[in-house]
């Protein structure tokens, strides 16, 4: 009889804890995104590929598109995951100017010659 009551108690606890687990609500995630446009020093399609790929790895970035002729980088991001300052820093660390902030010198030096801002647009 004692074994039966222990089994019954264990089953009751197991099922009650399972029902509590189902009642918890997941954290609400914001679906809102914002857009940031940055003037860059990118000059060619290699720059476009490099910037878009680099920003794809940044936390919170939904999309990044560079318009080469205008040198405008448009970044769609989640403001709960990243900030415009962090995105500017990511562009600088890739080797390109971000608005009025210049590129990181070491990253700029690693760019191929065709991607340096002293060269003309291809």
PDB file of C-alpha atoms in Angstrom:
ATOM      1  CA  UNK A   1       0.000   0.000   0.000  1.00  0.00           C
ATOM      2  CA  UNK A   2       2.842   2.365   0.837  1.00  0.00           C
ATOM      3  CA  UNK A   3       4.387   1.701  -2.607  1.00  0.00           C
ATOM      4  CA  UNK A   4       1.076   2.504  -4.310  1.00  0.00           C
ATOM      5  CA  UNK A   5       0.668   5.820  -2.448  1.00  0.00           C
ATOM      6  CA  UNK A   6       4.275   6.792  -3.288  1.00  0.00           C
ATOM      7  CA  UNK A   7       3.633   5.987  -6.952  1.00  0.00           C
ATOM      8  CA  UNK A   8       0.403   8.000  -6.907  1.00  0.00           C
ATOM      9  CA  UNK A   9       2.156  10.974  -5.311  1.00  0.00           C
ATOM     10  CA  UNK A  10       4.988  10.838  -7.877  1.00  0.00           C
ATOM     11  CA  UNK A  11       2.524  10.737 -10.775  1.00  0.00           C
ATOM     12  CA  UNK A  12       0.567  13.655  -9.362  1.00  0.00           C
ATOM     13  CA  UNK A  13       3.708  15.767  -9.013  1.00  0.00           C
ATOM     14  CA  UNK A  14       4.882  14.827 -12.488  1.00  0.00           C
ATOM     15  CA  UNK A  15       1.620  15.766 -14.186  1.00  0.00           C
ATOM     16  CA  UNK A  16       1.176  18.954 -12.184  1.00  0.00           C
ATOM     17  CA  UNK A  17       4.683  20.181 -13.078  1.00  0.00           C
ATOM     18  CA  UNK A  18       4.047  19.354 -16.756  1.00  0.00           C
ATOM     19  CA  UNK A  19       0.896  21.443 -16.728  1.00  0.00           C
ATOM     20  CA  UNK A  20       2.764  24.395 -15.203  1.00  0.00           C
ATOM     21  CA  UNK A  21       5.399  24.177 -17.923  1.00  0.00           C
ATOM     22  CA  UNK A  22       2.727  24.463 -20.574  1.00  0.00           C
ATOM     23  CA  UNK A  23       1.173  27.517 -18.972  1.00  0.00           C
ATOM     24  CA  UNK A  24       4.281  29.678 -19.039  1.00  0.00           C
ATOM     25  CA  UNK A  25       4.302  32.333 -21.711  1.00  0.00           C
ATOM     26  CA  UNK A  26       7.334  32.956 -23.897  1.00  0.00           C
ATOM     27  CA  UNK A  27       9.077  36.318 -23.807  1.00  0.00           C
ATOM     28  CA  UNK A  28       7.504  38.806 -26.125  1.00  0.00           C
ATOM     29  CA  UNK A  29       9.817  39.780 -28.962  1.00  0.00           C
ATOM     30  CA  UNK A  30       9.450  43.069 -30.719  1.00  0.00           C
ATOM     31  CA  UNK A  31       8.811  42.709 -34.429  1.00  0.00           C
ATOM     32  CA  UNK A  32       9.659  46.312 -35.149  1.00  0.00           C
ATOM     33  CA  UNK A  33      12.646  47.176 -37.264  1.00  0.00           C
ATOM     34  CA  UNK A  34      14.345  50.456 -38.016  1.00  0.00           C
ATOM     35  CA  UNK A  35      16.379  51.626 -40.988  1.00  0.00           C
ATOM     36  CA  UNK A  36      19.717  53.410 -40.925  1.00  0.00           C
ATOM     37  CA  UNK A  37      21.354  54.993 -43.954  1.00  0.00           C
ATOM     38  CA  UNK A  38      25.087  55.659 -43.909  1.00  0.00           C
ATOM     39  CA  UNK A  39      27.297  57.394 -46.451  1.00  0.00           C
ATOM     40  CA  UNK A  40      30.315  55.132 -46.969  1.00  0.00           C
ATOM     41  CA  UNK A  41      33.619  55.271 -48.794  1.00  0.00           C
ATOM     42  CA  UNK A  42      32.823  52.132 -50.812  1.00  0.00           C
ATOM     43  CA  UNK A  43      33.729  52.350 -54.491  1.00  0.00           C
ATOM     44  CA  UNK A  44      33.020  49.020 -56.202  1.00  0.00           C
ATOM     45  CA  UNK A  45      31.020  45.806 -56.203  1.00  0.00           C
ATOM     46  CA  UNK A  46      33.699  44.094 -54.099  1.00  0.00           C
ATOM     47  CA  UNK A  47      33.075  46.748 -51.465  1.00  0.00           C
ATOM     48  CA  UNK A  48      29.347  46.056 -51.735  1.00  0.00           C
ATOM     49  CA  UNK A  49      29.844  42.324 -51.160  1.00  0.00           C
ATOM     50  CA  UNK A  50      32.283  42.907 -48.295  1.00  0.00           C
ATOM     51  CA  UNK A  51      30.036  45.373 -46.436  1.00  0.00           C
ATOM     52  CA  UNK A  52      26.826  43.408 -46.906  1.00  0.00           C
ATOM     53  CA  UNK A  53      28.475  40.175 -45.767  1.00  0.00           C
ATOM     54  CA  UNK A  54      30.126  41.835 -42.787  1.00  0.00           C
ATOM     55  CA  UNK A  55      26.888  43.393 -41.577  1.00  0.00           C
ATOM     56  CA  UNK A  56      24.988  40.139 -42.072  1.00  0.00           C
ATOM     57  CA  UNK A  57      26.991  38.780 -39.122  1.00  0.00           C
ATOM     58  CA  UNK A  58      26.104  41.676 -36.842  1.00  0.00           C
ATOM     59  CA  UNK A  59      23.554  40.919 -34.156  1.00  0.00           C
ATOM     60  CA  UNK A  60      20.128  42.381 -34.916  1.00  0.00           C
ATOM     61  CA  UNK A  61      20.752  43.178 -38.579  1.00  0.00           C
ATOM     62  CA  UNK A  62      17.891  42.033 -40.803  1.00  0.00           C
ATOM     63  CA  UNK A  63      19.268  43.307 -44.130  1.00  0.00           C
ATOM     64  CA  UNK A  64      22.080  45.466 -45.476  1.00  0.00           C
ATOM     65  CA  UNK A  65      22.201  46.864 -48.998  1.00  0.00           C
ATOM     66  CA  UNK A  66      24.808  49.151 -50.517  1.00  0.00           C
ATOM     67  CA  UNK A  67      23.977  51.347 -53.488  1.00  0.00           C
ATOM     68  CA  UNK A  68      27.418  51.666 -55.094  1.00  0.00           C
ATOM     69  CA  UNK A  69      26.819  54.790 -57.262  1.00  0.00           C
ATOM     70  CA  UNK A  70      25.521  56.843 -54.323  1.00  0.00           C
ATOM     71  CA  UNK A  71      27.708  55.035 -51.725  1.00  0.00           C
ATOM     72  CA  UNK A  72      24.709  54.804 -49.396  1.00  0.00           C
ATOM     73  CA  UNK A  73      24.478  51.738 -47.145  1.00  0.00           C
ATOM     74  CA  UNK A  74      20.944  50.994 -45.985  1.00  0.00           C
ATOM     75  CA  UNK A  75      20.715  48.766 -42.924  1.00  0.00           C
ATOM     76  CA  UNK A  76      17.472  47.346 -41.567  1.00  0.00           C
ATOM     77  CA  UNK A  77      17.941  46.277 -37.957  1.00  0.00           C
ATOM     78  CA  UNK A  78      16.136  45.454 -34.736  1.00  0.00           C
ATOM     79  CA  UNK A  79      16.627  48.267 -32.215  1.00  0.00           C
ATOM     80  CA  UNK A  80      16.236  45.856 -29.297  1.00  0.00           C
ATOM     81  CA  UNK A  81      19.341  43.978 -30.507  1.00  0.00           C
ATOM     82  CA  UNK A  82      21.715  46.707 -31.759  1.00  0.00           C
ATOM     83  CA  UNK A  83      22.185  50.462 -32.073  1.00  0.00           C
ATOM     84  CA  UNK A  84      23.131  52.849 -34.878  1.00  0.00           C
ATOM     85  CA  UNK A  85      26.465  53.483 -33.119  1.00  0.00           C
ATOM     86  CA  UNK A  86      27.265  49.750 -33.127  1.00  0.00           C
ATOM     87  CA  UNK A  87      26.408  49.551 -36.821  1.00  0.00           C
ATOM     88  CA  UNK A  88      28.666  52.518 -37.615  1.00  0.00           C
ATOM     89  CA  UNK A  89      31.468  50.822 -35.687  1.00  0.00           C
ATOM     90  CA  UNK A  90      30.921  47.605 -37.666  1.00  0.00           C
ATOM     91  CA  UNK A  91      31.262  49.537 -40.933  1.00  0.00           C
ATOM     92  CA  UNK A  92      34.444  51.207 -39.662  1.00  0.00           C
ATOM     93  CA  UNK A  93      35.899  47.851 -38.589  1.00  0.00           C
ATOM     94  CA  UNK A  94      35.244  46.557 -42.106  1.00  0.00           C
ATOM     95  CA  UNK A  95      37.502  49.302 -43.437  1.00  0.00           C
ATOM     96  CA  UNK A  96      35.050  51.916 -44.696  1.00  0.00           C
ATOM     97  CA  UNK A  97      33.968  55.358 -43.554  1.00  0.00           C
ATOM     98  CA  UNK A  98      30.593  55.508 -41.832  1.00  0.00           C
ATOM     99  CA  UNK A  99      29.085  58.929 -42.285  1.00  0.00           C
ATOM    100  CA  UNK A 100      31.482  61.504 -40.841  1.00  0.00           C
ATOM    101  CA  UNK A 101      33.497  58.860 -38.962  1.00  0.00           C
ATOM    102  CA  UNK A 102      36.573  57.523 -40.729  1.00  0.00           C
ATOM    103  CA  UNK A 103      37.433  53.871 -41.173  1.00  0.00           C
ATOM    104  CA  UNK A 104      39.695  52.008 -38.771  1.00  0.00           C
ATOM    105  CA  UNK A 105      43.230  52.385 -40.106  1.00  0.00           C
ATOM    106  CA  UNK A 106      44.182  48.706 -39.780  1.00  0.00           C
ATOM    107  CA  UNK A 107      40.998  47.537 -41.473  1.00  0.00           C
ATOM    108  CA  UNK A 108      41.418  50.097 -44.253  1.00  0.00           C
ATOM    109  CA  UNK A 109      44.988  48.948 -44.883  1.00  0.00           C
ATOM    110  CA  UNK A 110      43.765  45.352 -45.315  1.00  0.00           C
ATOM    111  CA  UNK A 111      41.356  46.327 -48.111  1.00  0.00           C
ATOM    112  CA  UNK A 112      42.341  45.440 -51.684  1.00  0.00           C
ATOM    113  CA  UNK A 113      43.768  48.398 -53.618  1.00  0.00           C
ATOM    114  CA  UNK A 114      40.665  48.654 -55.780  1.00  0.00           C
ATOM    115  CA  UNK A 115      38.509  49.208 -52.670  1.00  0.00           C
ATOM    116  CA  UNK A 116      40.439  52.107 -51.229  1.00  0.00           C
ATOM    117  CA  UNK A 117      38.691  55.466 -51.300  1.00  0.00           C
ATOM    118  CA  UNK A 118      41.591  57.121 -53.132  1.00  0.00           C
ATOM    119  CA  UNK A 119      40.711  55.054 -56.214  1.00  0.00           C
ATOM    120  CA  UNK A 120      38.022  56.066 -58.652  1.00  0.00           C
ATOM    121  CA  UNK A 121      34.739  54.195 -58.965  1.00  0.00           C
ATOM    122  CA  UNK A 122      34.964  51.156 -61.254  1.00  0.00           C
TER     123      UNK A 122
END
